[in-house]
mmCIF file of C-alpha atoms in Angstrom:
data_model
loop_
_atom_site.group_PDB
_atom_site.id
_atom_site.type_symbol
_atom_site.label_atom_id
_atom_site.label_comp_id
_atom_site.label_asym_id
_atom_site.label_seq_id
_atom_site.Cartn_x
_atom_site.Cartn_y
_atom_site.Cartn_z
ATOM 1 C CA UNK A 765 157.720 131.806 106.602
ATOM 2 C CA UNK A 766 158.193 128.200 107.836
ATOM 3 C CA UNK A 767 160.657 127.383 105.451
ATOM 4 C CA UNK A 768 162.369 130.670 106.335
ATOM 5 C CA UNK A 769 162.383 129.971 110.174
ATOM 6 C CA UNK A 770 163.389 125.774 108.776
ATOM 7 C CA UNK A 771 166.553 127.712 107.283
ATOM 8 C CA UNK A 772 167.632 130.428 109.771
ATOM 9 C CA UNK A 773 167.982 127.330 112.875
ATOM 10 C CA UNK A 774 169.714 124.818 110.422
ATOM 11 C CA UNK A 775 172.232 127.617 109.879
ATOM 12 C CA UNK A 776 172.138 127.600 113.778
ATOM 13 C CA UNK A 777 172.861 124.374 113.827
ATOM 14 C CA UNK A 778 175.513 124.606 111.188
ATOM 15 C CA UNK A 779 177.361 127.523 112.989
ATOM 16 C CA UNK A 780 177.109 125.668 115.761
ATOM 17 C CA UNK A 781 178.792 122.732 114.283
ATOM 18 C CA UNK A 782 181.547 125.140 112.850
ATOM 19 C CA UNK A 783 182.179 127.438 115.415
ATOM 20 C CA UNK A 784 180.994 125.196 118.740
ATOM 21 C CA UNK A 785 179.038 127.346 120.825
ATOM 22 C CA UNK A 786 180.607 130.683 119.984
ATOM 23 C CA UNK A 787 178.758 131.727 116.930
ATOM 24 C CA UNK A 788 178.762 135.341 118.875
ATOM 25 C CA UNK A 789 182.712 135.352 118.610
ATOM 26 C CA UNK A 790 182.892 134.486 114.585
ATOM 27 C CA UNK A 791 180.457 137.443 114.179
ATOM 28 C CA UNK A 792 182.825 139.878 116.750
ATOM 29 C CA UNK A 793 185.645 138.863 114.119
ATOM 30 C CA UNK A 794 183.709 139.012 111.386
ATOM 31 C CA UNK A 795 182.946 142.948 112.827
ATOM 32 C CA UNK A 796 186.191 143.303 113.908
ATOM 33 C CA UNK A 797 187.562 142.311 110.413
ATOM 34 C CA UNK A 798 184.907 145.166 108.403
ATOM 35 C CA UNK A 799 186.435 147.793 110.644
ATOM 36 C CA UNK A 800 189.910 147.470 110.327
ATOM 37 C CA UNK A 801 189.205 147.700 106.331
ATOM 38 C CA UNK A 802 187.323 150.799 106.902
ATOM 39 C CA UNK A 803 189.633 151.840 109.064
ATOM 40 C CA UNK A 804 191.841 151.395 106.127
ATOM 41 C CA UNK A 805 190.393 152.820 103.623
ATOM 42 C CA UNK A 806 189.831 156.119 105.228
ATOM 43 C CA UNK A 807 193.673 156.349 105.932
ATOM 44 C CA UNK A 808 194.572 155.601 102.366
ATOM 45 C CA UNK A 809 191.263 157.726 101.816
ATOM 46 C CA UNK A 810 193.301 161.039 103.600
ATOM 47 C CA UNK A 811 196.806 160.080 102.286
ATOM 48 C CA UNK A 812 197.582 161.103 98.688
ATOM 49 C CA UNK A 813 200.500 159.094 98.341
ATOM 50 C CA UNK A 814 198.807 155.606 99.533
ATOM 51 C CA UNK A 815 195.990 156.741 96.757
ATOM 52 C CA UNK A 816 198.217 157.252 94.185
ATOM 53 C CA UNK A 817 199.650 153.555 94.696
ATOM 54 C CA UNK A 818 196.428 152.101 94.455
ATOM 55 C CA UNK A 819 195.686 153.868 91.095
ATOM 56 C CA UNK A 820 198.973 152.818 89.866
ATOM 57 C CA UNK A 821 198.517 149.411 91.314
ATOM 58 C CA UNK A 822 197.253 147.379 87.871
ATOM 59 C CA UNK A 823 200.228 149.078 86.127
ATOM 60 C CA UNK A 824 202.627 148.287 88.270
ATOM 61 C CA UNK A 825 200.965 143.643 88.103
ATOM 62 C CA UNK A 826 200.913 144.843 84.104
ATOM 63 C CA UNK A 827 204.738 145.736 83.977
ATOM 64 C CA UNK A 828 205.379 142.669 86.429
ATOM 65 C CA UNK A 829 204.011 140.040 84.046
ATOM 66 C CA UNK A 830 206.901 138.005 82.710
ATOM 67 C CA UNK A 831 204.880 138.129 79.424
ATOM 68 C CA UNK A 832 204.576 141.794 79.449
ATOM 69 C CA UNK A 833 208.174 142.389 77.154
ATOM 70 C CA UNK A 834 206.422 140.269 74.753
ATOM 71 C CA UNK A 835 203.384 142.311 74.434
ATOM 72 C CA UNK A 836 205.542 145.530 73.871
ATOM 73 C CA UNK A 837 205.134 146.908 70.448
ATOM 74 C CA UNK A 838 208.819 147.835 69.789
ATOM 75 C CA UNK A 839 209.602 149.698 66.455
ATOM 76 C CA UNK A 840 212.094 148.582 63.755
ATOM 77 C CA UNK A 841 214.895 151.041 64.814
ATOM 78 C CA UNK A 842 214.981 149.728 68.732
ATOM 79 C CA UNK A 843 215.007 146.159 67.718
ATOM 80 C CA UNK A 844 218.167 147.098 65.118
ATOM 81 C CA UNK A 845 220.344 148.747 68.354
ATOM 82 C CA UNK A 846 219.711 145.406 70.284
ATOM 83 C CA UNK A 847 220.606 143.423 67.819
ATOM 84 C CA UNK A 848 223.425 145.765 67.268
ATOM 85 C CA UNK A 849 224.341 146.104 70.717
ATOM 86 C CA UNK A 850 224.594 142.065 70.886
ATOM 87 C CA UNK A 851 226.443 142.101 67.627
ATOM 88 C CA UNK A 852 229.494 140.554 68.986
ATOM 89 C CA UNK A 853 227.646 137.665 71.184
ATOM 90 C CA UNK A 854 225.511 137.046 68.196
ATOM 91 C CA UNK A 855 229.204 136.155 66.037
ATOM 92 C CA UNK A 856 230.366 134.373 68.856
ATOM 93 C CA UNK A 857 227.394 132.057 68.974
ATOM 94 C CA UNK A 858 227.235 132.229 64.940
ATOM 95 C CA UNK A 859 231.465 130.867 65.707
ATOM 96 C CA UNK A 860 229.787 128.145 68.138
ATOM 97 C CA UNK A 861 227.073 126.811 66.122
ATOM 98 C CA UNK A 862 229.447 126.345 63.201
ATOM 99 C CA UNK A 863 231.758 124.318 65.617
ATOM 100 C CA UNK A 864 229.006 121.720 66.824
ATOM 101 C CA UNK A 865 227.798 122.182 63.078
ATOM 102 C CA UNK A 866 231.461 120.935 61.900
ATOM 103 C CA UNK A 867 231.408 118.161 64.808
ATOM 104 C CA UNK A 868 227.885 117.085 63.725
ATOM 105 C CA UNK A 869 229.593 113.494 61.779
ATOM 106 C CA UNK A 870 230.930 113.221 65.161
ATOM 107 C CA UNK A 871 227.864 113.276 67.120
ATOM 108 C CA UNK A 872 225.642 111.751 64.486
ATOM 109 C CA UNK A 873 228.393 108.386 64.571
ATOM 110 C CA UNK A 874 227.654 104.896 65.565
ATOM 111 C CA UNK A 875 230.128 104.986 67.685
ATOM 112 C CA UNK A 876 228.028 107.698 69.811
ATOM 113 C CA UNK A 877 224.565 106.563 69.163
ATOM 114 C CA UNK A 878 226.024 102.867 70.445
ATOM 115 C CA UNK A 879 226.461 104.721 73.879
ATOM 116 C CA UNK A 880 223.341 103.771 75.641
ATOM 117 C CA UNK A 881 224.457 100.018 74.923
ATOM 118 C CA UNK A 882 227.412 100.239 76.890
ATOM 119 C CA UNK A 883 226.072 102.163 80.131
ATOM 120 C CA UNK A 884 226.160 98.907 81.895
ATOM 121 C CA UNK A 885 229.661 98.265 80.334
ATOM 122 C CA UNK A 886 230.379 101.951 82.152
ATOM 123 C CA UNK A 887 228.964 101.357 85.286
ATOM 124 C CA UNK A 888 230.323 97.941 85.690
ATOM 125 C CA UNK A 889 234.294 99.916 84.803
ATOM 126 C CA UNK A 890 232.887 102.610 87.190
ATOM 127 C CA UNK A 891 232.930 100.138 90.022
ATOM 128 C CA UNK A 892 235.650 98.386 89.515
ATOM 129 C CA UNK A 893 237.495 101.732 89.324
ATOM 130 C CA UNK A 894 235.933 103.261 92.592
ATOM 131 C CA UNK A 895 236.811 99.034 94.291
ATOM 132 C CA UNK A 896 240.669 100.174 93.140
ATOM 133 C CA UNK A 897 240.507 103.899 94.051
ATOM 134 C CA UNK A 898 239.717 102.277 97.233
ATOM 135 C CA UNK A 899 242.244 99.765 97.723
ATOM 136 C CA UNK A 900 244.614 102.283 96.404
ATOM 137 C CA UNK A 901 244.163 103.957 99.254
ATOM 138 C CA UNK A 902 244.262 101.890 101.565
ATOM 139 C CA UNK A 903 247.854 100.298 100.220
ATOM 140 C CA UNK A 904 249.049 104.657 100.603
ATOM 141 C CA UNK A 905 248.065 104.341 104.087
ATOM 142 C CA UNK A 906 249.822 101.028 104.441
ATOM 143 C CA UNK A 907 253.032 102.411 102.188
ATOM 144 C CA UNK A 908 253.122 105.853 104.544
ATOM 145 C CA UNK A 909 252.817 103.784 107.615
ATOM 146 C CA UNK A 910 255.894 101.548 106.615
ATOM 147 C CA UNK A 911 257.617 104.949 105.686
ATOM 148 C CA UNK A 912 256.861 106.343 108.959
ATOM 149 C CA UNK A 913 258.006 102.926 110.605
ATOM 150 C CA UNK A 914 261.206 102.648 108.253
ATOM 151 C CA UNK A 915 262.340 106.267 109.361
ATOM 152 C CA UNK A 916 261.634 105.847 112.740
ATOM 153 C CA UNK A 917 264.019 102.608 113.113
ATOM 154 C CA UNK A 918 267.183 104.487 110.754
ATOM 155 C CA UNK A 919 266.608 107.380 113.302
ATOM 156 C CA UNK A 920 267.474 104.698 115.888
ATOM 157 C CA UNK A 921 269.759 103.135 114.262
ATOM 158 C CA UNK A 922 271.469 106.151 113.430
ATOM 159 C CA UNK A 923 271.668 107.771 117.546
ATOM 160 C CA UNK A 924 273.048 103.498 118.335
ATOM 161 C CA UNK A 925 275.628 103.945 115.728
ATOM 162 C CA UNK A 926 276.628 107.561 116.631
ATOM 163 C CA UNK A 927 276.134 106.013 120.412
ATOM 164 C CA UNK A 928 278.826 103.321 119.388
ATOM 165 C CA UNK A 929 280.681 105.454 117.751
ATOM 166 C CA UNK A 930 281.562 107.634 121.213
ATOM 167 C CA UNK A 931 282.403 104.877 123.280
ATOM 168 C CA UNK A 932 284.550 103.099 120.399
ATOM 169 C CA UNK A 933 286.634 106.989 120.443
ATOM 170 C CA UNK A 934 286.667 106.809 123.758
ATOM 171 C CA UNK A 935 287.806 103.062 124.396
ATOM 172 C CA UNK A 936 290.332 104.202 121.509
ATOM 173 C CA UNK A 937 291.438 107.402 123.714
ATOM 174 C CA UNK A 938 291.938 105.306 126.559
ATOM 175 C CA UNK A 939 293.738 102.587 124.840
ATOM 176 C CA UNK A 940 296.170 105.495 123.847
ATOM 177 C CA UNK A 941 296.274 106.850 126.658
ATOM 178 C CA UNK A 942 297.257 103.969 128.763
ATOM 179 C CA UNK A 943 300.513 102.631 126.948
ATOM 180 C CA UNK A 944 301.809 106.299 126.611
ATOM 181 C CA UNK A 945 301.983 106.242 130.193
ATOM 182 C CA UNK A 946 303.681 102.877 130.817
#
């Protein structure tokens, strides 16, 4: 009995610990927690819908395994329409295989096994190529500026000339006109 009573107030102690001082409110939740489930199962108790779920409720985790297709015993004639139905994939991947089958010399060359030697090679060209993709750029800018510049100054040049080109008629009119009236 001692070692009984020794128990019940270090789980006292331990609740207390846990919970603070409100040992009273983990047991309301605890209560409040039991009820709702009952509550629960006497709706789906009265509902023959929600019952019929739960029976069919390990079928329905069964057909949702990924591994369930594998399981399936399928007989001889299904598996011949699938492979039947698939008949053109399977001769187009039959087409590719002989392909990389043909290229295999290729693949299998020094030439290609050699490749991880030259990554640094690659990275080293990469740079380089990104340092003159950059300054590429930067010489467009430049080239489209001087564009932009170079047609700005002919459009100038071109209103002084047409500019000149009235008052030189007109000085030329006037001219005319002046010794045809003397």
């Amino acid at each position: 009995m001692a070692e009984l009573k020794r128990l019940q107030d270090r789980l006292d102690r331990l609740e207390t610990r846990l919970y603070g001082d409100r040992p009273l409110q983990a047991v309301q939740f605890v209560d409040a927690v039991v009820k709702i489930q009952a509550s629960l199962g006497n709706i789906s108790n009265k509902r023959e819908r929600i019952k019929t779920l739960y029976k069919k409720i390990d079928d329905l985790m069964k057909f949702l395994d990924p591994q369930y297709i594998d399981r399936i015993d399928v007989p001889d004639a299904m598996k011949l329409e699938f492979i039947l139905a698939e008949e053109e994939f399977i001769h187009s991947q039959v087409h590719l295989l002989e392909l990389v089958k043909k290229q295999q010399p290729y693949l299998e060359s020094e030439h290609i096994k050699a490749v991880p030697d030259y990554s640094s090679k690659v990275q080293a060209l990469i740079q380089v190529q990104i340092e003159e993709q950059d300054q590429c750029t930067a010489i467009t800018e430049d080239v489209t500026k001087m564009l932009d510049e170079y047609n700005k100054m002919t459009l100038l040049l071109s209103k002084q000339f047409v500019q000149w080109e009235e008052m030189l008629t007109k000085f030329e009119a006037a001219k005319q006109i002046k010794p045809s009236s003397d």
